[in-house]
XYZ file of N, CA, C and O in Angstrom:
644
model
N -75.815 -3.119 19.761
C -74.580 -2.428 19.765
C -73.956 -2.396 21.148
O -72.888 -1.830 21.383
N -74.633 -2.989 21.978
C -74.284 -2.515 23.599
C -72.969 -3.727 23.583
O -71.976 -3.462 24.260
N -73.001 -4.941 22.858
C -71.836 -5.374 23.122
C -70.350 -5.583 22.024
O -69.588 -6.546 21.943
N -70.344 -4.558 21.444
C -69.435 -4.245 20.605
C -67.859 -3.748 21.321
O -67.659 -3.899 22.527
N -67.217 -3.381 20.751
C -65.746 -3.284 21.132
C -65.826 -1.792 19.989
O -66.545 -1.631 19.003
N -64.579 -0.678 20.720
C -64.326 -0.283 19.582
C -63.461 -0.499 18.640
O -62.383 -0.824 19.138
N -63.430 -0.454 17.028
C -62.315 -1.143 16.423
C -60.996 0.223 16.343
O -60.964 1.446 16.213
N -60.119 -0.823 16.502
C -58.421 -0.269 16.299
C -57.591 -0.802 15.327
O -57.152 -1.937 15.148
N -57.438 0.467 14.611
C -56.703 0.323 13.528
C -55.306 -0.330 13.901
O -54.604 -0.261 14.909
N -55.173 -1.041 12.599
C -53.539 -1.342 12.989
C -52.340 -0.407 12.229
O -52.353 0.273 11.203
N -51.221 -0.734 13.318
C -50.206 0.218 12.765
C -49.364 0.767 13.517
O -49.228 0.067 14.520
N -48.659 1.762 13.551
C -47.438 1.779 14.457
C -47.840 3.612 14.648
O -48.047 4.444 13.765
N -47.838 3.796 16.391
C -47.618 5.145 16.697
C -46.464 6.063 16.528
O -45.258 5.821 16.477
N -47.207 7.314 16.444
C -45.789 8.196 16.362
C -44.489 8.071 16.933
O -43.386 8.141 16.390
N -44.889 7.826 18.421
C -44.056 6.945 19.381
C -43.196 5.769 18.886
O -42.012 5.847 19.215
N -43.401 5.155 18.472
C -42.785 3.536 18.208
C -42.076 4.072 17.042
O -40.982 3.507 17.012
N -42.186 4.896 16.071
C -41.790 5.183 14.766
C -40.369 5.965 15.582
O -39.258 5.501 15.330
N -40.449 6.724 16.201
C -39.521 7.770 16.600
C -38.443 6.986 17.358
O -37.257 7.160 17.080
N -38.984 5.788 18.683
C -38.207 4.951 19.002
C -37.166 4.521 18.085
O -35.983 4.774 18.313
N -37.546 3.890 17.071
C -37.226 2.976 16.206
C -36.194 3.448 15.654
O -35.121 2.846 15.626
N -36.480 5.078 14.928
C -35.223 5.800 14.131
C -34.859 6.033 15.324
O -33.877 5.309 15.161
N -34.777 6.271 16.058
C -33.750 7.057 17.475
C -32.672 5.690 17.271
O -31.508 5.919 16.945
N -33.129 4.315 17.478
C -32.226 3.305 17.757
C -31.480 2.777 16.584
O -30.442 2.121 16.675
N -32.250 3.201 15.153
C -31.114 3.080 14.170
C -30.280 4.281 13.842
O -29.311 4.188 13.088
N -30.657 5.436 14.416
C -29.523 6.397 14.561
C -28.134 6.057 15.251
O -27.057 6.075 14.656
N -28.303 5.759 16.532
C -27.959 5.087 17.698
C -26.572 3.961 16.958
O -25.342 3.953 16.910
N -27.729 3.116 16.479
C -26.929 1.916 16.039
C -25.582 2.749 14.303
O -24.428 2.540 13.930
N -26.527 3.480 13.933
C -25.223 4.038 12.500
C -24.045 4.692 12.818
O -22.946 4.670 12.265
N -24.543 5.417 14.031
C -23.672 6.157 14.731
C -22.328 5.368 15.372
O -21.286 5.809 14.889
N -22.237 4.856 15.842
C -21.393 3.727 16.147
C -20.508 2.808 15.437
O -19.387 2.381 15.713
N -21.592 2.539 14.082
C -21.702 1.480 12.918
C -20.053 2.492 12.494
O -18.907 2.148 12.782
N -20.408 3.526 11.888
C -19.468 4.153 10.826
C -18.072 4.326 11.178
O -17.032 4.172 10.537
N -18.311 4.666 12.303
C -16.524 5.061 13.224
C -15.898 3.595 13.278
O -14.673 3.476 13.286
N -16.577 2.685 13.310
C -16.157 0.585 13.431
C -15.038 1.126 11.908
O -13.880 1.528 11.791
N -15.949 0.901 11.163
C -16.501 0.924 9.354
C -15.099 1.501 9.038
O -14.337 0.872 8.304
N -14.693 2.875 9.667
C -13.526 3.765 9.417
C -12.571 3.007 9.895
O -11.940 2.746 8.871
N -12.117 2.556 10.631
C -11.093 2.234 11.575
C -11.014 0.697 10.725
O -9.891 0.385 10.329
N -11.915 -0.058 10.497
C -11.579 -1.204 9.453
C -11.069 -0.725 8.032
O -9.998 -1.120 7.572
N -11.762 0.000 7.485
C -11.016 0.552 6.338
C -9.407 0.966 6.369
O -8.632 0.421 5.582
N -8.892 2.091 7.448
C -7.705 2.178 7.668
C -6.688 1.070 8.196
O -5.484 1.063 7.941
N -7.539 -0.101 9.172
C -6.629 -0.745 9.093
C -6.476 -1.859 7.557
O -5.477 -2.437 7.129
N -7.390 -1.842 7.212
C -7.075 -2.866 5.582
C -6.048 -2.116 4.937
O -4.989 -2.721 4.768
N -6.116 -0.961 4.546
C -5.234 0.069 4.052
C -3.599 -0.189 4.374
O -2.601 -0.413 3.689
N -3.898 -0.026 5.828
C -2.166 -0.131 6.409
C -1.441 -1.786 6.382
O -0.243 -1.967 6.598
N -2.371 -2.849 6.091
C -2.151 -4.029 5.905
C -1.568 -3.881 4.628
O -0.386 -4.187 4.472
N -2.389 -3.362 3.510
C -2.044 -3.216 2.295
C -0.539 -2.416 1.912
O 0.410 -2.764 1.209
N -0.756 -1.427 2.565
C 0.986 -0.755 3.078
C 2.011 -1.572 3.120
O 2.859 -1.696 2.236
N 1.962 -2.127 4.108
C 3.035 -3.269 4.706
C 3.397 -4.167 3.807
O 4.607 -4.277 3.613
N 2.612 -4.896 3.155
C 2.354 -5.659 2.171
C 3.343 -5.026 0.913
O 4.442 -5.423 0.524
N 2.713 -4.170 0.560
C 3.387 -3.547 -0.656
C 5.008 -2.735 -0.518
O 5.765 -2.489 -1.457
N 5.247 -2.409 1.047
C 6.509 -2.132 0.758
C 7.568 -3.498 1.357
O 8.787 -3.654 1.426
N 6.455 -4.271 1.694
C 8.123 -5.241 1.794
C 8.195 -6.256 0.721
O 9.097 -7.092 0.680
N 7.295 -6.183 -0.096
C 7.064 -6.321 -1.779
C 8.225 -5.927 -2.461
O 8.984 -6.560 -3.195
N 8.219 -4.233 -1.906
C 9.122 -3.532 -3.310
C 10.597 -3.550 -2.060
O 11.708 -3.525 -2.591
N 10.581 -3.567 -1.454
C 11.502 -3.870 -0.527
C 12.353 -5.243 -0.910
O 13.576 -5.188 -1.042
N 11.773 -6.208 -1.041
C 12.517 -7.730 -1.324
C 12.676 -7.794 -2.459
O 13.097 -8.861 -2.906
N 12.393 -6.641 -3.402
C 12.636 -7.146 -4.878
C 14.232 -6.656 -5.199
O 15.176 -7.227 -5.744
N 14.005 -4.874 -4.390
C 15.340 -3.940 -4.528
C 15.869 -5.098 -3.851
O 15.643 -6.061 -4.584
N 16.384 -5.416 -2.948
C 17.432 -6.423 -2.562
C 17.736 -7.962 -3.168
O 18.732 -8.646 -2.931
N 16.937 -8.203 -3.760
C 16.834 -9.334 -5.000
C 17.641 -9.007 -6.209
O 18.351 -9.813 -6.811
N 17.409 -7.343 -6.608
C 18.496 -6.608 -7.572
C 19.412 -6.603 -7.131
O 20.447 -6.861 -7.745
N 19.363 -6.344 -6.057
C 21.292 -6.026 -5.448
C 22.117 -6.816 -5.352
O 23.319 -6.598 -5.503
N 21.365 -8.365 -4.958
C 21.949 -9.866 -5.033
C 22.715 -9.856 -6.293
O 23.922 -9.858 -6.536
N 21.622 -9.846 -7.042
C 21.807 -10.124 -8.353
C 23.175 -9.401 -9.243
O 23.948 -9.915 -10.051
N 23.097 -8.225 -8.791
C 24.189 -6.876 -9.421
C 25.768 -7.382 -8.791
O 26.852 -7.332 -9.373
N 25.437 -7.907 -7.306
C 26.440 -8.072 -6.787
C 26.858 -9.523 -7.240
O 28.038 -9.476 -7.588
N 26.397 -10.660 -7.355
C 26.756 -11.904 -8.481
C 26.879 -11.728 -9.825
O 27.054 -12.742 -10.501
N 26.830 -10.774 -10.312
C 27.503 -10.235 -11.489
C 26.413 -10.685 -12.448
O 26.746 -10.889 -13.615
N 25.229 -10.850 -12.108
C 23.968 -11.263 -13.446
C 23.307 -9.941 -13.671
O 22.584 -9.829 -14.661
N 23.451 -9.058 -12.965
C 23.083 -7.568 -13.714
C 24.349 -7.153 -14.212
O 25.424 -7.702 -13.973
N 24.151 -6.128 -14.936
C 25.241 -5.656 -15.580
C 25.459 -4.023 -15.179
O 24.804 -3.102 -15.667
N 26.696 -3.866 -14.025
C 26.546 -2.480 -13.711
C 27.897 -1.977 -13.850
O 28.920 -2.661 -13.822
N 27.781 -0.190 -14.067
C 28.947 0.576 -14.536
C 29.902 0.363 -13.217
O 29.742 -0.323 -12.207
N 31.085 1.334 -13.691
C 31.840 0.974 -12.170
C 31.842 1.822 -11.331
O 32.446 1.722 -10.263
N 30.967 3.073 -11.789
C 30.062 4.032 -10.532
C 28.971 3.698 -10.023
O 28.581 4.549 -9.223
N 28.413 2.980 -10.111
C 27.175 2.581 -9.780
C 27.370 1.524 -8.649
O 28.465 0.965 -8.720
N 26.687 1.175 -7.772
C 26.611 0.522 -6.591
C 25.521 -0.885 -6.755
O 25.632 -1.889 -6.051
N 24.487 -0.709 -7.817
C 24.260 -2.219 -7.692
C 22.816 -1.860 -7.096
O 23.416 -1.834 -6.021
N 22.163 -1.711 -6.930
C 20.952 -0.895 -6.575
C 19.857 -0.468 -8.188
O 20.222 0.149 -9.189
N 19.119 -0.799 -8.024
C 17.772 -0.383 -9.438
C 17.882 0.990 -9.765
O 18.115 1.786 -8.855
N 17.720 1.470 -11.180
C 17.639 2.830 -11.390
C 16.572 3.608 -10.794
O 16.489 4.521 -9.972
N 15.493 2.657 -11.772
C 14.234 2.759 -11.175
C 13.117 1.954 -10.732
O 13.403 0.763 -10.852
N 11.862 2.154 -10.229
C 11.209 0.775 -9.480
C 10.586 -0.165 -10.887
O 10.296 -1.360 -10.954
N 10.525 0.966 -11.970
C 10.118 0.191 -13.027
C 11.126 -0.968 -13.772
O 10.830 -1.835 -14.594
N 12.444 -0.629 -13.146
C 13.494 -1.992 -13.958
C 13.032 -3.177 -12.886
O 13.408 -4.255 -13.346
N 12.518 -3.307 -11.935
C 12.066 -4.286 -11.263
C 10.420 -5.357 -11.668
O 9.983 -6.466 -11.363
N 9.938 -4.045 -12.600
C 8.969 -5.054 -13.317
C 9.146 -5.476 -14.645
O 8.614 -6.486 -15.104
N 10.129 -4.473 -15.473
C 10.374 -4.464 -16.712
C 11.302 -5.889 -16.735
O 10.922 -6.914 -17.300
N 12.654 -5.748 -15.977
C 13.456 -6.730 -15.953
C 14.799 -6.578 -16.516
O 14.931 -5.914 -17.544
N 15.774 -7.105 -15.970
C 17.276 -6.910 -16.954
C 17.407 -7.848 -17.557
O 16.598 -8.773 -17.624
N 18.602 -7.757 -18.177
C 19.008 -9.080 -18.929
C 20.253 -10.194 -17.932
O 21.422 -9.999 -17.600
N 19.864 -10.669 -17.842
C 20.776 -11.763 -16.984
C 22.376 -11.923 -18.100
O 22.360 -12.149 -19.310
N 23.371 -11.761 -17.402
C 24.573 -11.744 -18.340
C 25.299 -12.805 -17.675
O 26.527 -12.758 -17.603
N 25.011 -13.215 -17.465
C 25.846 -14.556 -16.894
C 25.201 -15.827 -17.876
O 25.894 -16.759 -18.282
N 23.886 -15.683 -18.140
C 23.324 -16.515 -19.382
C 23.540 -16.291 -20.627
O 23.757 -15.160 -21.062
N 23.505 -17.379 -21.365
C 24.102 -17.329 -22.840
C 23.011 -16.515 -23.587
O 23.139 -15.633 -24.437
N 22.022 -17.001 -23.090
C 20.748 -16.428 -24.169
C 20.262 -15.178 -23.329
O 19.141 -14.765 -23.625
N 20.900 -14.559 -22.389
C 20.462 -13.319 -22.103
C 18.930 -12.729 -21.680
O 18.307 -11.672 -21.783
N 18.660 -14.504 -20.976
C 17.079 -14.424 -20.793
C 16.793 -13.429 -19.365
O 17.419 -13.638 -18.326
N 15.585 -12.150 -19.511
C 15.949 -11.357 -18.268
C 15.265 -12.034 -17.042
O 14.552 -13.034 -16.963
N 15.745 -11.110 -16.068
C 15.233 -11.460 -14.700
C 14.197 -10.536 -14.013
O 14.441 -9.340 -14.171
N 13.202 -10.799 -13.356
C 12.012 -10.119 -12.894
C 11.988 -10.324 -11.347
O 11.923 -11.376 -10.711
N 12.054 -9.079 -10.934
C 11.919 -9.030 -9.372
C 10.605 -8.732 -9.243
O 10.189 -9.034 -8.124
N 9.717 -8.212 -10.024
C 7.860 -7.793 -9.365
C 7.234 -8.034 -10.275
O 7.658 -7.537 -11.318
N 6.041 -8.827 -10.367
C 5.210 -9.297 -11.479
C 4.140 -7.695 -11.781
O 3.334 -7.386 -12.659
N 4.537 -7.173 -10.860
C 3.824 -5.594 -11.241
C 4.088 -4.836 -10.070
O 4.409 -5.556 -9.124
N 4.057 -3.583 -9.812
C 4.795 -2.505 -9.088
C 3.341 -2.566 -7.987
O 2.378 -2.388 -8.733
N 3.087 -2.657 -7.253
C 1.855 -2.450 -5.771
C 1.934 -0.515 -6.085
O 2.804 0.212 -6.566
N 0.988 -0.344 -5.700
C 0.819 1.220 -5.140
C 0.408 1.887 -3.926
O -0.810 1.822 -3.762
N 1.069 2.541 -2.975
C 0.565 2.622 -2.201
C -1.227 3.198 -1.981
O -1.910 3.909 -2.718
N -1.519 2.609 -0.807
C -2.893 2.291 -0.892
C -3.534 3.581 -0.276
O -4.761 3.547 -0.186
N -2.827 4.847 0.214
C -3.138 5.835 0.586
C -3.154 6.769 -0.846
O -4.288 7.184 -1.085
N -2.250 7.131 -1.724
C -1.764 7.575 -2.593
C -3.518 7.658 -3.403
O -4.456 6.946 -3.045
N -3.566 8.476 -4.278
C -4.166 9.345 -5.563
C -4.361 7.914 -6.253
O -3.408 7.155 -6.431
N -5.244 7.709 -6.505
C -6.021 6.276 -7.164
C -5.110 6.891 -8.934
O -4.263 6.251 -9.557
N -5.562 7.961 -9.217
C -4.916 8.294 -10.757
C -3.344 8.369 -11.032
O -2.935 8.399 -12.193
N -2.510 8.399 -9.989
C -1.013 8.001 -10.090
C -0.790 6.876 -10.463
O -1.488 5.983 -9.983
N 0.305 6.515 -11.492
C 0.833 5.219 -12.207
C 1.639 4.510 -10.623
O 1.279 5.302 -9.752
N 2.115 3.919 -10.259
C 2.431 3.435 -9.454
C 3.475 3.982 -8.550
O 3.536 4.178 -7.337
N 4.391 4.186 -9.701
C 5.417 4.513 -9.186
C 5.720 5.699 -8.999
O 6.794 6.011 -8.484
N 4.944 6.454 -9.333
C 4.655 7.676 -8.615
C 4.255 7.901 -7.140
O 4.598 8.835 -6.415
N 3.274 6.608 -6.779
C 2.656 7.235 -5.442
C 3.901 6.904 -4.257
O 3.649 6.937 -3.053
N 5.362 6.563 -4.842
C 6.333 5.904 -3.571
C 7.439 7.135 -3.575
O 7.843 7.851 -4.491
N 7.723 7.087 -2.324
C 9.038 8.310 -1.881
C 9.923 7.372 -2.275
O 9.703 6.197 -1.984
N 11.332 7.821 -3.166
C 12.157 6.546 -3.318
C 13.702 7.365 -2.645
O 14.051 8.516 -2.909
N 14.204 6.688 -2.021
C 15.772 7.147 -0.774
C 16.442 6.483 -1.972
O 15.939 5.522 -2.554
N 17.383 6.938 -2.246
C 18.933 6.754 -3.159
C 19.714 6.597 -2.096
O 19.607 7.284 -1.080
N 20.699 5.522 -2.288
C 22.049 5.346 -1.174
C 22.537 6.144 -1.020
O 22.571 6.302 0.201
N 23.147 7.074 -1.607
C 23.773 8.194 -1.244
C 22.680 9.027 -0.333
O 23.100 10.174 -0.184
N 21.622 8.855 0.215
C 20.808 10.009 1.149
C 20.861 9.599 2.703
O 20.911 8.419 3.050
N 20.848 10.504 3.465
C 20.593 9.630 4.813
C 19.215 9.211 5.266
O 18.113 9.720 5.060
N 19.521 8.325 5.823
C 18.050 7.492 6.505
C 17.078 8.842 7.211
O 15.854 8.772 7.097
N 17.707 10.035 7.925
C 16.821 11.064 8.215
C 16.461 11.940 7.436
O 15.588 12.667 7.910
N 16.844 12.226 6.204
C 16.378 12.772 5.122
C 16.388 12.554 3.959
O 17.033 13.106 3.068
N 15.307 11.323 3.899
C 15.522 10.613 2.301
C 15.392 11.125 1.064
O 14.239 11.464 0.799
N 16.360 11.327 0.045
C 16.038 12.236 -1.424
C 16.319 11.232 -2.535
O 17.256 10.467 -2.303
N 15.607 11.070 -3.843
C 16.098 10.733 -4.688
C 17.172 11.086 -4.946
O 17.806 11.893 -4.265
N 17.736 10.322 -6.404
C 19.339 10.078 -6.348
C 19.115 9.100 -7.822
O 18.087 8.842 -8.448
N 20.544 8.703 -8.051
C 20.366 7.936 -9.279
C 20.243 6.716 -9.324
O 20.528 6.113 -10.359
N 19.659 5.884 -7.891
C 19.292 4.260 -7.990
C 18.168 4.506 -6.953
O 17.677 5.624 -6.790
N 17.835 3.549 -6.350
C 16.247 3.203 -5.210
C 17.253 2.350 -4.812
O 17.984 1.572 -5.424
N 17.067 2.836 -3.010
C 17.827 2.420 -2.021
C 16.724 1.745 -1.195
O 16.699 0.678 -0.583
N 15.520 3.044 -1.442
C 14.290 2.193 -0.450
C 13.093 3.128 -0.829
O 13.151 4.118 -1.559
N 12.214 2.720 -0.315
C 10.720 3.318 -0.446
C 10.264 3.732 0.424
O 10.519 3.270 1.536
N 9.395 4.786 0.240
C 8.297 5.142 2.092
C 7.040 5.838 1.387
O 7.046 6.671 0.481
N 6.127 5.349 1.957
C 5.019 6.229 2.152
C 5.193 7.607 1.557
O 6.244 8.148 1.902
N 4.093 8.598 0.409
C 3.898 9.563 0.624
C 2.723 10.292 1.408
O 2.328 11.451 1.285
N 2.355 9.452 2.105
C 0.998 9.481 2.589
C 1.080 10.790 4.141
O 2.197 10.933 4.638
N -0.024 11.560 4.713
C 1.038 12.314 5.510
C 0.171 12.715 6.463
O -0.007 13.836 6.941
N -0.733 10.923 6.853
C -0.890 10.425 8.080
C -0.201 9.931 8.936
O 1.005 9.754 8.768
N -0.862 9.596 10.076
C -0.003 8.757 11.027
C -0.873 7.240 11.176
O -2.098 7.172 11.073
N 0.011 6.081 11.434
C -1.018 4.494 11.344
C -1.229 4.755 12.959
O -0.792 5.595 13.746
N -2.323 3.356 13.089
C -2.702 3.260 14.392
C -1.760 3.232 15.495
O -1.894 3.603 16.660
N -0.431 2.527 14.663
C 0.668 2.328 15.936
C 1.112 3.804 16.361
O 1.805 4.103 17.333
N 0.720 4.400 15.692
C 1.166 6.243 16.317
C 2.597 6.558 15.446
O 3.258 7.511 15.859
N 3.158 5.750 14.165
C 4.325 6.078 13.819
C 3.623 6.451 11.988
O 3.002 5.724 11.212
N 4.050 7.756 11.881
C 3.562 8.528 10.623
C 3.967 7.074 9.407
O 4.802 6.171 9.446
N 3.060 7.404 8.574
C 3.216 6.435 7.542
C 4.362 6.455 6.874
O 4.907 5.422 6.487
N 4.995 8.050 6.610
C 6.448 7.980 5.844
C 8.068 7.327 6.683
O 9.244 7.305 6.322
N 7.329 6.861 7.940
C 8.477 6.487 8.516
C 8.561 4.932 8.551
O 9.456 4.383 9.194
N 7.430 4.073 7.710
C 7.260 2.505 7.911
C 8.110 1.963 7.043
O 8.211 0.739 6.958
């Protein structure tokens, strides 16, 4: 026995264990705040996206109202009632067969907004008749904004994009 060794178990000390979570603490800690800040910016991409979506369609109607292929009263200005006649569609009257016209193959929602709102719910909609500093519905969609009632990274509140 005089030339034996003593045997050592294998395995990891309390020490090395504690290291270890200390440095994946370390590392999550860091990880999540990345994680957040990618999420919000996908979000505000998605924003942008979706209002110059519903943005180019209302002015696609207005083209249209104003070339006389929508059909509007002679109070009315030529502007969508609502965001849903932009997916639903009018009837083109300048065509014989009255085939309609589609400005949005489906309405976007904003990406901040209540996942259970129909779409067109989650958008502030400005009527021409409102001013640009205090936008109110009205009886057409002049424009859209954010109901969201953050501010984006650029530092300008979401209802003002």
């Amino acid at each position: 026995m005089a030339g034996r060794r003593p045997s050592r178990r294998a395995g990891f000390t309390l020490v090395e264990l504690v290291v270890t979570v200390a440095i994946v603490g370390v590392l999550a800690s860091v990880t999540l705040p990345l994680a957040q800040l990618a999420l919000q910016r996908h979000k505000e991409h998605e924003l942008r996206i979706a209002l110059r979506q519903i943005r180019a369609a209302i002015d696609e109607y207005k083209r249209a109202a104003d070339d006389g292929r929508v059909l509007k009263k002679a109070d009315e200005n030529g502007y969508p009632r609502t965001l849903d006649v932009l997916v639903a569609g009018v009837e083109d009257v300048k065509r014989l067969d009255r085939r309609k016209i589609y400005f949005l193959r489906r309405l976007p929602r904003d990406p901040f907004a209540d996942a259970s709102l129909e779409p067109a719910r989650t958008w502030g909609k400005r009527s021409y008749a409102s001013p640009p500093d205090a936008p109110s519905e009205g009886s057409d969609v002049y424009d859209v904004y954010s109901l969201a009632a953050g501010t984006g990274l650029n530092g300008i509140p979401y209802r003002n994009w």
